[in-house]
Amino acid sequence: MRTIAPFPATRLRRNRRSQALRGLVRETHLSVTDLIWPMFVMEGENAEHPVPSMPGVSRLTIDKVVAAARRAESLGIPAICLFPYVDPSLKTEACENAWDRGNLSNRATRAIREAGIEVAVMTDVALDPYNANGHDGIVKGGEIVNDETVEALAKMALAQAEAGADILGPSDMMDGRIGAIRAILEENGHANVSIMSYSAKYASAFYGPFRDAVGAAGALKGDKKTYQMDPGNADEALRLVERDLMEGADMVMVKPGMPYLDIARAVKDRFRVPTFAYQVSGEYAMLMAAAQNGWLAEEQVMMESLAGFKRAGLDGILTYFAPRAAEILNG
Ligand code: PBG
């Protein structure tokens, strides 16, 4: 009887021999139902303005957003996420337009609802598109004031729920906002509206193209380091997620995506709750820029990058690649 295995003891290449075998032993799979498609809304009719730093992405008027939502539905993408390009004349220091029932974002949500499209609508809860200072919070005496901002965010969240949003996405990083939003929703008959908290959102330079897309780059004075996370921290992300879950978040998010997949994995392993990551505008821009230069193979890096999110244990990904990835996944 032979007791010592022949060299090489384990031929791991056997399972990689063919596409069939690779498929058979693949541990994680990307599916269309993992995708959330972020889009930019602007005023007007039947128009779209390309975002220069995001090739293939445009700001859309509400009618075009409705058409895109219909496309998401037919592709099987479960959710879209709306970000408004707010006219500079509506940006104020008090950010009142943020909780206006008839603001651009709320009109877009209503239009999608009225069209009867079966796609979940996620909205952004943060003041930056409405803020003359470009910050996610109200600025007083040079400081981003937490508690006043939380009150504003709660009003904003309620207006979005009333417009018909299914998932609210607080992306502001103020303390206590999840609890305040959950409370105002409960008090006003919106107990079924979900909250996906941007729990671990880092102060990142990868948001640059997004700030161009929503017209916040020009307005922003200073940086967001007093409320968004320090890129050097990991333990703090776990504290934030735990806190947001205690306050009533249904799902949590890590943002940006690719440079923070270690955080995604740590969150998923620790809490075992629906966990998402946002492949942000700068991640999209760098892949697209290299692809446009012929330096990277666009489709392959797109699908490989998205596979990485699944392998890190995530339940879903917000990505500007959503419609193109869905087309490939649908064959
Ligand atoms: C703002 C917000 C940002 C993003 C989503 N919501 C930018 C920021 O915090 O400055 C970034 C998304 C992206 O870069 O794609 N509340």
CSV table of C-alpha atoms and ligand atoms in Angstrom, one decimal:
chain,number,residue,atom,x,y,z
A,1,MET,CA,0.0,0.0,0.0
A,2,ARG,CA,1.3,3.4,-0.9
A,3,THR,CA,1.2,5.8,2.0
A,4,ILE,CA,3.1,8.8,0.5
A,5,ALA,CA,1.2,10.7,-2.2
A,6,PRO,CA,3.1,11.1,-5.4
A,7,PHE,CA,4.5,14.5,-6.3
A,8,PRO,CA,2.7,16.8,-6.8
A,9,ALA,CA,0.5,15.7,-3.9
A,10,THR,CA,-2.4,17.9,-5.0
A,11,ARG,CA,-2.8,19.0,-8.6
A,12,LEU,CA,-5.0,22.1,-8.1
A,13,ARG,CA,-4.9,22.8,-11.8
A,14,ARG,CA,-7.1,19.8,-12.4
A,15,ASN,CA,-10.2,21.9,-11.5
A,16,ARG,CA,-9.1,24.7,-13.8
A,17,ARG,CA,-8.8,22.6,-16.9
A,18,SER,CA,-11.9,23.7,-18.8
A,19,GLN,CA,-14.6,26.4,-18.6
A,20,ALA,CA,-17.0,23.7,-17.5
A,21,LEU,CA,-14.9,22.6,-14.5
A,22,ARG,CA,-14.1,26.2,-13.6
A,23,GLY,CA,-17.8,27.0,-13.5
A,24,LEU,CA,-18.5,23.9,-11.5
A,25,VAL,CA,-16.0,24.8,-8.7
A,26,ARG,CA,-16.6,28.6,-8.7
A,27,GLU,CA,-17.2,29.8,-5.2
A,28,THR,CA,-19.0,33.1,-5.8
A,29,HIS,CA,-21.2,34.3,-8.5
A,30,LEU,CA,-22.2,37.8,-9.7
A,31,SER,CA,-25.8,38.1,-10.6
A,32,VAL,CA,-28.0,40.8,-12.0
A,33,THR,CA,-29.9,40.9,-8.7
A,34,ASP,CA,-26.6,42.1,-7.0
A,35,LEU,CA,-26.7,45.4,-8.9
A,36,ILE,CA,-27.9,48.8,-7.9
A,37,TRP,CA,-27.7,51.4,-10.6
A,38,PRO,CA,-26.9,55.0,-9.5
A,39,MET,CA,-28.1,57.8,-11.8
A,40,PHE,CA,-27.9,61.6,-12.0
A,41,VAL,CA,-31.1,63.6,-12.4
A,42,MET,CA,-31.4,67.1,-13.9
A,43,GLU,CA,-34.2,69.6,-14.7
A,44,GLY,CA,-35.6,69.8,-18.2
A,45,GLU,CA,-37.1,67.4,-20.8
A,46,ASN,CA,-35.8,64.8,-23.1
A,47,ALA,CA,-32.2,65.7,-22.6
A,48,GLU,CA,-29.0,64.2,-21.3
A,49,HIS,CA,-25.7,65.8,-20.5
A,50,PRO,CA,-22.6,63.5,-20.5
A,51,VAL,CA,-20.5,63.8,-17.3
A,52,PRO,CA,-17.0,64.4,-18.8
A,53,SER,CA,-15.0,62.5,-16.1
A,54,MET,CA,-17.4,59.5,-16.3
A,55,PRO,CA,-17.5,58.2,-20.0
A,56,GLY,CA,-20.8,56.5,-20.7
A,57,VAL,CA,-22.6,58.3,-17.8
A,58,SER,CA,-25.0,61.2,-18.3
A,59,ARG,CA,-27.2,63.4,-16.2
A,60,LEU,CA,-30.8,62.7,-17.3
A,61,THR,CA,-34.0,64.6,-17.3
A,62,ILE,CA,-36.8,63.0,-15.3
A,63,ASP,CA,-38.5,61.5,-18.4
A,64,LYS,CA,-35.1,59.9,-19.3
A,65,VAL,CA,-34.7,58.7,-15.7
A,66,VAL,CA,-38.1,57.0,-16.0
A,67,ALA,CA,-36.9,55.3,-19.3
A,68,ALA,CA,-33.7,54.2,-17.6
A,69,ALA,CA,-35.7,52.8,-14.7
A,70,ARG,CA,-37.8,50.8,-17.2
A,71,ARG,CA,-34.5,49.6,-18.7
A,72,ALA,CA,-33.4,48.5,-15.3
A,73,GLU,CA,-36.6,46.6,-14.8
A,74,SER,CA,-36.3,44.8,-18.1
A,75,LEU,CA,-32.7,43.9,-17.4
A,76,GLY,CA,-33.6,42.5,-14.0
A,77,ILE,CA,-31.7,45.1,-12.0
A,78,PRO,CA,-33.5,45.3,-8.7
A,79,ALA,CA,-32.8,48.9,-7.7
A,80,ILE,CA,-31.7,52.3,-8.9
A,81,CYS,CA,-30.3,55.1,-6.9
A,82,LEU,CA,-31.1,58.8,-7.6
A,83,PHE,CA,-28.7,61.7,-7.2
A,84,PRO,CA,-30.0,65.2,-8.2
A,85,TYR,CA,-28.1,67.9,-10.0
A,86,VAL,CA,-29.5,70.8,-8.2
A,87,ASP,CA,-29.6,74.2,-9.8
A,88,PRO,CA,-27.0,76.5,-8.2
A,89,SER,CA,-29.8,79.1,-7.6
A,90,LEU,CA,-31.5,76.6,-5.2
A,91,LYS,CA,-28.4,76.0,-3.1
A,92,THR,CA,-28.6,77.9,0.3
A,93,GLU,CA,-26.8,77.7,3.6
A,94,ALA,CA,-30.0,76.3,5.3
A,95,CYS,CA,-30.4,73.7,2.5
A,96,GLU,CA,-34.3,74.1,2.5
A,97,ASN,CA,-34.7,72.6,-1.0
A,98,ALA,CA,-33.5,69.2,0.5
A,99,TRP,CA,-36.9,68.6,2.2
A,100,ASP,CA,-39.1,70.3,-0.4
A,101,ARG,CA,-41.7,67.8,-1.4
A,102,GLY,CA,-41.5,69.0,-5.0
A,103,ASN,CA,-37.7,69.0,-5.3
A,104,LEU,CA,-36.1,67.4,-8.3
A,105,SER,CA,-35.3,64.1,-6.6
A,106,ASN,CA,-38.8,63.7,-5.2
A,107,ARG,CA,-40.4,64.5,-8.6
A,108,ALA,CA,-38.2,61.8,-10.2
A,109,THR,CA,-39.2,59.3,-7.5
A,110,ARG,CA,-42.9,60.1,-8.0
A,111,ALA,CA,-42.6,59.8,-11.8
A,112,ILE,CA,-41.0,56.3,-11.5
A,113,ARG,CA,-43.8,55.3,-9.1
A,114,GLU,CA,-46.5,56.7,-11.3
A,115,ALA,CA,-45.2,54.8,-14.3
A,116,GLY,CA,-45.7,51.6,-12.3
A,117,ILE,CA,-42.1,50.4,-12.8
A,118,GLU,CA,-41.1,47.5,-10.7
A,119,VAL,CA,-37.8,48.6,-9.5
A,120,ALA,CA,-36.8,49.7,-6.0
A,121,VAL,CA,-36.0,53.4,-5.8
A,122,MET,CA,-33.2,54.4,-3.5
A,123,THR,CA,-32.6,58.0,-2.7
A,124,ASP,CA,-29.7,59.9,-1.2
A,125,VAL,CA,-30.1,61.5,2.2
A,126,ALA,CA,-27.4,64.2,2.5
A,127,LEU,CA,-27.4,68.0,2.1
A,128,ASP,CA,-24.5,68.5,-0.2
A,129,PRO,CA,-26.4,69.0,-3.5
A,130,TYR,CA,-28.5,71.7,-1.8
A,131,ASN,CA,-25.8,73.3,0.3
A,132,ALA,CA,-24.2,76.6,-0.7
A,133,ASN,CA,-21.1,75.3,1.1
A,134,GLY,CA,-21.1,72.0,-0.7
A,135,HIS,CA,-21.0,70.1,2.6
A,136,ASP,CA,-23.2,67.2,3.7
A,137,GLY,CA,-24.1,69.1,6.8
A,138,ILE,CA,-25.2,72.6,7.8
A,139,VAL,CA,-22.2,74.9,8.3
A,140,LYS,CA,-22.2,77.4,11.2
A,141,GLY,CA,-19.2,79.4,12.1
A,142,GLY,CA,-17.0,77.2,9.9
A,143,GLU,CA,-18.2,74.0,11.6
A,144,ILE,CA,-20.4,71.3,10.3
A,145,VAL,CA,-23.0,71.2,13.0
A,146,ASN,CA,-24.2,67.6,13.8
A,147,ASP,CA,-27.5,67.8,15.5
A,148,GLU,CA,-29.1,70.6,13.4
A,149,THR,CA,-28.1,68.6,10.3
A,150,VAL,CA,-29.7,65.5,11.7
A,151,GLU,CA,-33.0,67.3,12.1
A,152,ALA,CA,-32.8,68.5,8.5
A,153,LEU,CA,-31.9,65.0,7.3
A,154,ALA,CA,-34.9,63.5,9.1
A,155,LYS,CA,-37.2,66.0,7.3
A,156,MET,CA,-35.5,65.2,4.0
A,157,ALA,CA,-35.9,61.5,4.6
A,158,LEU,CA,-39.6,61.9,5.3
A,159,ALA,CA,-40.2,63.9,2.1
A,160,GLN,CA,-38.4,61.1,0.1
A,161,ALA,CA,-40.5,58.4,1.8
A,162,GLU,CA,-43.7,60.4,1.0
A,163,ALA,CA,-42.6,60.6,-2.7
A,164,GLY,CA,-42.4,56.8,-2.8
A,165,ALA,CA,-38.8,55.9,-2.1
A,166,ASP,CA,-38.3,52.3,-1.1
A,167,ILE,CA,-34.8,52.6,0.3
A,168,LEU,CA,-33.3,55.7,1.9
A,169,GLY,CA,-29.5,56.0,1.7
A,170,PRO,CA,-28.1,58.4,4.3
A,171,SER,CA,-24.7,59.2,3.0
A,172,ASP,CA,-23.9,62.2,5.3
A,173,MET,CA,-22.0,60.5,8.1
A,174,MET,CA,-23.5,62.6,10.9
A,175,ASP,CA,-23.9,60.9,14.3
A,176,GLY,CA,-27.4,59.8,15.2
A,177,ARG,CA,-29.1,60.2,11.8
A,178,ILE,CA,-30.2,56.7,11.4
A,179,GLY,CA,-32.1,56.7,14.7
A,180,ALA,CA,-33.7,60.1,13.9
A,181,ILE,CA,-34.7,59.0,10.4
A,182,ARG,CA,-36.1,55.7,11.7
A,183,ALA,CA,-38.1,57.6,14.3
A,184,ILE,CA,-39.7,60.1,11.9
A,185,LEU,CA,-40.6,57.3,9.5
A,186,GLU,CA,-42.3,55.4,12.3
A,187,GLU,CA,-44.2,58.5,13.5
A,188,ASN,CA,-45.5,59.2,10.0
A,189,GLY,CA,-46.7,55.9,8.8
A,190,HIS,CA,-43.6,54.8,6.8
A,191,ALA,CA,-42.5,51.9,8.9
A,192,ASN,CA,-41.9,49.8,5.8
A,193,VAL,CA,-39.3,52.1,4.2
A,194,SER,CA,-35.8,50.6,4.3
A,195,ILE,CA,-32.7,52.4,5.3
A,196,MET,CA,-29.4,51.4,3.7
A,197,SER,CA,-26.9,53.3,5.8
A,198,TYR,CA,-23.6,54.5,4.3
A,199,SER,CA,-22.1,53.4,7.6
A,200,ALA,CA,-18.5,53.2,6.7
A,201,LYS,CA,-18.0,56.0,4.3
A,202,TYR,CA,-14.4,57.2,4.0
A,203,ALA,CA,-13.1,60.7,3.2
A,204,SER,CA,-12.0,59.7,-0.3
A,205,ALA,CA,-10.6,61.5,-3.3
A,206,PHE,CA,-12.4,58.8,-5.4
A,207,TYR,CA,-15.6,60.9,-5.2
A,208,GLY,CA,-14.2,63.6,-7.5
A,209,PRO,CA,-16.1,62.8,-10.7
A,210,PHE,CA,-19.4,62.4,-8.7
A,211,ARG,CA,-19.0,65.9,-7.3
A,212,ASP,CA,-18.7,67.2,-10.9
A,213,ALA,CA,-21.7,65.2,-11.9
A,214,VAL,CA,-23.9,66.7,-9.2
A,215,GLY,CA,-22.4,70.1,-9.4
A,216,ALA,CA,-21.1,70.1,-5.8
A,217,ALA,CA,-17.4,70.4,-6.6
A,218,GLY,CA,-17.4,74.2,-7.2
A,219,ALA,CA,-19.4,74.8,-4.0
A,220,LEU,CA,-17.4,72.7,-1.7
A,221,LYS,CA,-15.3,74.7,0.7
A,222,GLY,CA,-12.6,72.6,2.4
A,223,ASP,CA,-12.8,68.8,2.8
A,224,LYS,CA,-15.1,66.3,4.5
A,225,LYS,CA,-12.6,64.9,6.9
A,226,THR,CA,-14.4,65.9,10.1
A,227,TYR,CA,-17.3,63.6,9.3
A,228,GLN,CA,-16.2,61.0,6.7
A,229,MET,CA,-13.9,58.3,7.9
A,230,ASP,CA,-10.1,58.4,8.0
A,231,PRO,CA,-8.8,55.9,5.3
A,232,GLY,CA,-6.4,54.5,7.9
A,233,ASN,CA,-9.2,53.1,10.1
A,234,ALA,CA,-10.8,49.7,10.1
A,235,ASP,CA,-12.0,49.0,13.7
A,236,GLU,CA,-14.0,52.3,13.6
A,237,ALA,CA,-15.9,51.0,10.6
A,238,LEU,CA,-17.2,48.1,12.8
A,239,ARG,CA,-18.3,50.5,15.5
A,240,LEU,CA,-20.2,52.6,13.0
A,241,VAL,CA,-21.9,49.6,11.5
A,242,GLU,CA,-22.9,48.3,14.9
A,243,ARG,CA,-24.2,51.7,15.9
A,244,ASP,CA,-26.3,52.1,12.7
A,245,LEU,CA,-27.8,48.6,13.1
A,246,MET,CA,-28.8,49.4,16.7
A,247,GLU,CA,-30.4,52.6,15.4
A,248,GLY,CA,-32.5,50.8,12.9
A,249,ALA,CA,-30.6,50.4,9.6
A,250,ASP,CA,-31.8,47.5,7.5
A,251,MET,CA,-28.7,47.3,5.3
A,252,VAL,CA,-25.2,48.8,5.6
A,253,MET,CA,-22.7,50.0,3.1
A,254,VAL,CA,-19.0,50.4,2.7
A,255,LYS,CA,-17.7,53.2,0.4
A,256,PRO,CA,-15.6,53.5,-1.7
A,257,GLY,CA,-15.4,49.9,-2.9
A,258,MET,CA,-12.2,48.4,-4.4
A,259,PRO,CA,-9.7,50.1,-2.0
A,260,TYR,CA,-11.9,49.1,1.0
A,261,LEU,CA,-12.8,45.4,0.3
A,262,ASP,CA,-11.0,44.5,3.5
A,263,ILE,CA,-13.6,46.6,5.4
A,264,ALA,CA,-16.4,44.9,3.5
A,265,ARG,CA,-15.2,41.5,4.4
A,266,ALA,CA,-14.7,42.5,8.1
A,267,VAL,CA,-18.3,43.9,8.3
A,268,LYS,CA,-19.9,40.9,6.6
A,269,ASP,CA,-18.0,38.4,8.8
A,270,ARG,CA,-18.8,40.2,12.0
A,271,PHE,CA,-22.4,41.2,11.5
A,272,ARG,CA,-23.9,38.8,8.9
A,273,VAL,CA,-26.3,41.5,7.7
A,274,PRO,CA,-27.1,42.7,4.2
A,275,THR,CA,-23.9,44.5,3.3
A,276,PHE,CA,-23.2,46.6,0.2
A,277,ALA,CA,-20.3,48.5,-1.3
A,278,TYR,CA,-20.3,51.4,-3.6
A,279,GLN,CA,-17.9,51.2,-6.6
A,280,VAL,CA,-17.7,55.0,-6.7
A,281,SER,CA,-17.3,57.5,-9.5
A,282,GLY,CA,-13.5,57.6,-9.3
A,283,GLU,CA,-13.2,53.8,-9.5
A,284,TYR,CA,-15.4,53.9,-12.6
A,285,ALA,CA,-13.4,56.8,-14.0
A,286,MET,CA,-10.1,55.1,-13.6
A,287,LEU,CA,-11.2,51.9,-15.2
A,288,MET,CA,-12.9,53.7,-18.1
A,289,ALA,CA,-9.9,56.0,-18.7
A,290,ALA,CA,-7.5,53.1,-18.9
A,291,ALA,CA,-9.9,51.3,-21.2
A,292,GLN,CA,-10.3,54.3,-23.5
A,293,ASN,CA,-6.6,54.5,-23.8
A,294,GLY,CA,-6.5,50.9,-24.8
A,295,TRP,CA,-4.5,50.1,-21.6
A,296,LEU,CA,-7.1,47.7,-20.1
A,297,ALA,CA,-9.8,45.5,-21.6
A,298,GLU,CA,-13.0,47.3,-20.6
A,299,GLU,CA,-15.5,44.4,-20.3
A,300,GLN,CA,-13.0,42.1,-18.5
A,301,VAL,CA,-11.9,44.6,-15.9
A,302,MET,CA,-15.5,45.6,-15.3
A,303,MET,CA,-16.6,42.0,-14.6
A,304,GLU,CA,-13.4,41.2,-12.7
A,305,SER,CA,-13.8,44.2,-10.5
A,306,LEU,CA,-17.5,43.3,-9.7
A,307,ALA,CA,-16.5,39.7,-9.0
A,308,GLY,CA,-14.1,41.0,-6.4
A,309,PHE,CA,-17.1,42.5,-4.5
A,310,LYS,CA,-18.9,39.2,-4.4
A,311,ARG,CA,-15.8,37.4,-3.3
A,312,ALA,CA,-15.4,39.9,-0.5
A,313,GLY,CA,-18.8,38.6,0.8
A,314,LEU,CA,-20.9,41.5,-0.3
A,315,ASP,CA,-24.6,41.1,-1.0
A,316,GLY,CA,-24.7,43.8,-3.7
A,317,ILE,CA,-22.8,46.6,-5.4
A,318,LEU,CA,-23.8,50.1,-6.3
A,319,THR,CA,-22.0,50.6,-9.6
A,320,TYR,CA,-22.2,52.8,-12.7
A,321,PHE,CA,-21.4,49.7,-14.7
A,322,ALA,CA,-24.8,48.2,-13.7
A,323,PRO,CA,-26.6,48.3,-17.0
A,324,ARG,CA,-23.6,47.1,-19.0
A,325,ALA,CA,-22.8,44.3,-16.5
A,326,ALA,CA,-26.4,43.3,-16.6
A,327,GLU,CA,-26.4,43.0,-20.3
A,328,ILE,CA,-23.4,40.7,-20.1
A,329,LEU,CA,-24.9,38.6,-17.3
A,330,ASN,CA,-28.1,38.2,-19.2
A,331,GLY,CA,-26.1,37.0,-22.2
B,1,PBG,C1,-22.7,62.9,-1.0
B,1,PBG,C2,-22.3,61.6,-1.8
B,1,PBG,C3,-21.1,61.4,-2.4
B,1,PBG,C4,-21.2,60.2,-3.1
B,1,PBG,C5,-22.5,59.7,-2.9
B,1,PBG,N1,-23.2,60.6,-2.0
B,1,PBG,C6,-19.9,62.3,-2.5
B,1,PBG,C7,-19.3,62.9,-1.3
B,1,PBG,O1,-19.5,62.4,-0.2
B,1,PBG,O2,-18.6,63.9,-1.5
B,1,PBG,C8,-20.1,59.7,-3.9
B,1,PBG,C9,-20.5,58.7,-5.0
B,1,PBG,C10,-19.5,58.5,-6.1
B,1,PBG,O3,-18.4,59.1,-6.0
B,1,PBG,O4,-19.8,57.8,-7.0
B,1,PBG,N2,-23.5,62.8,0.0
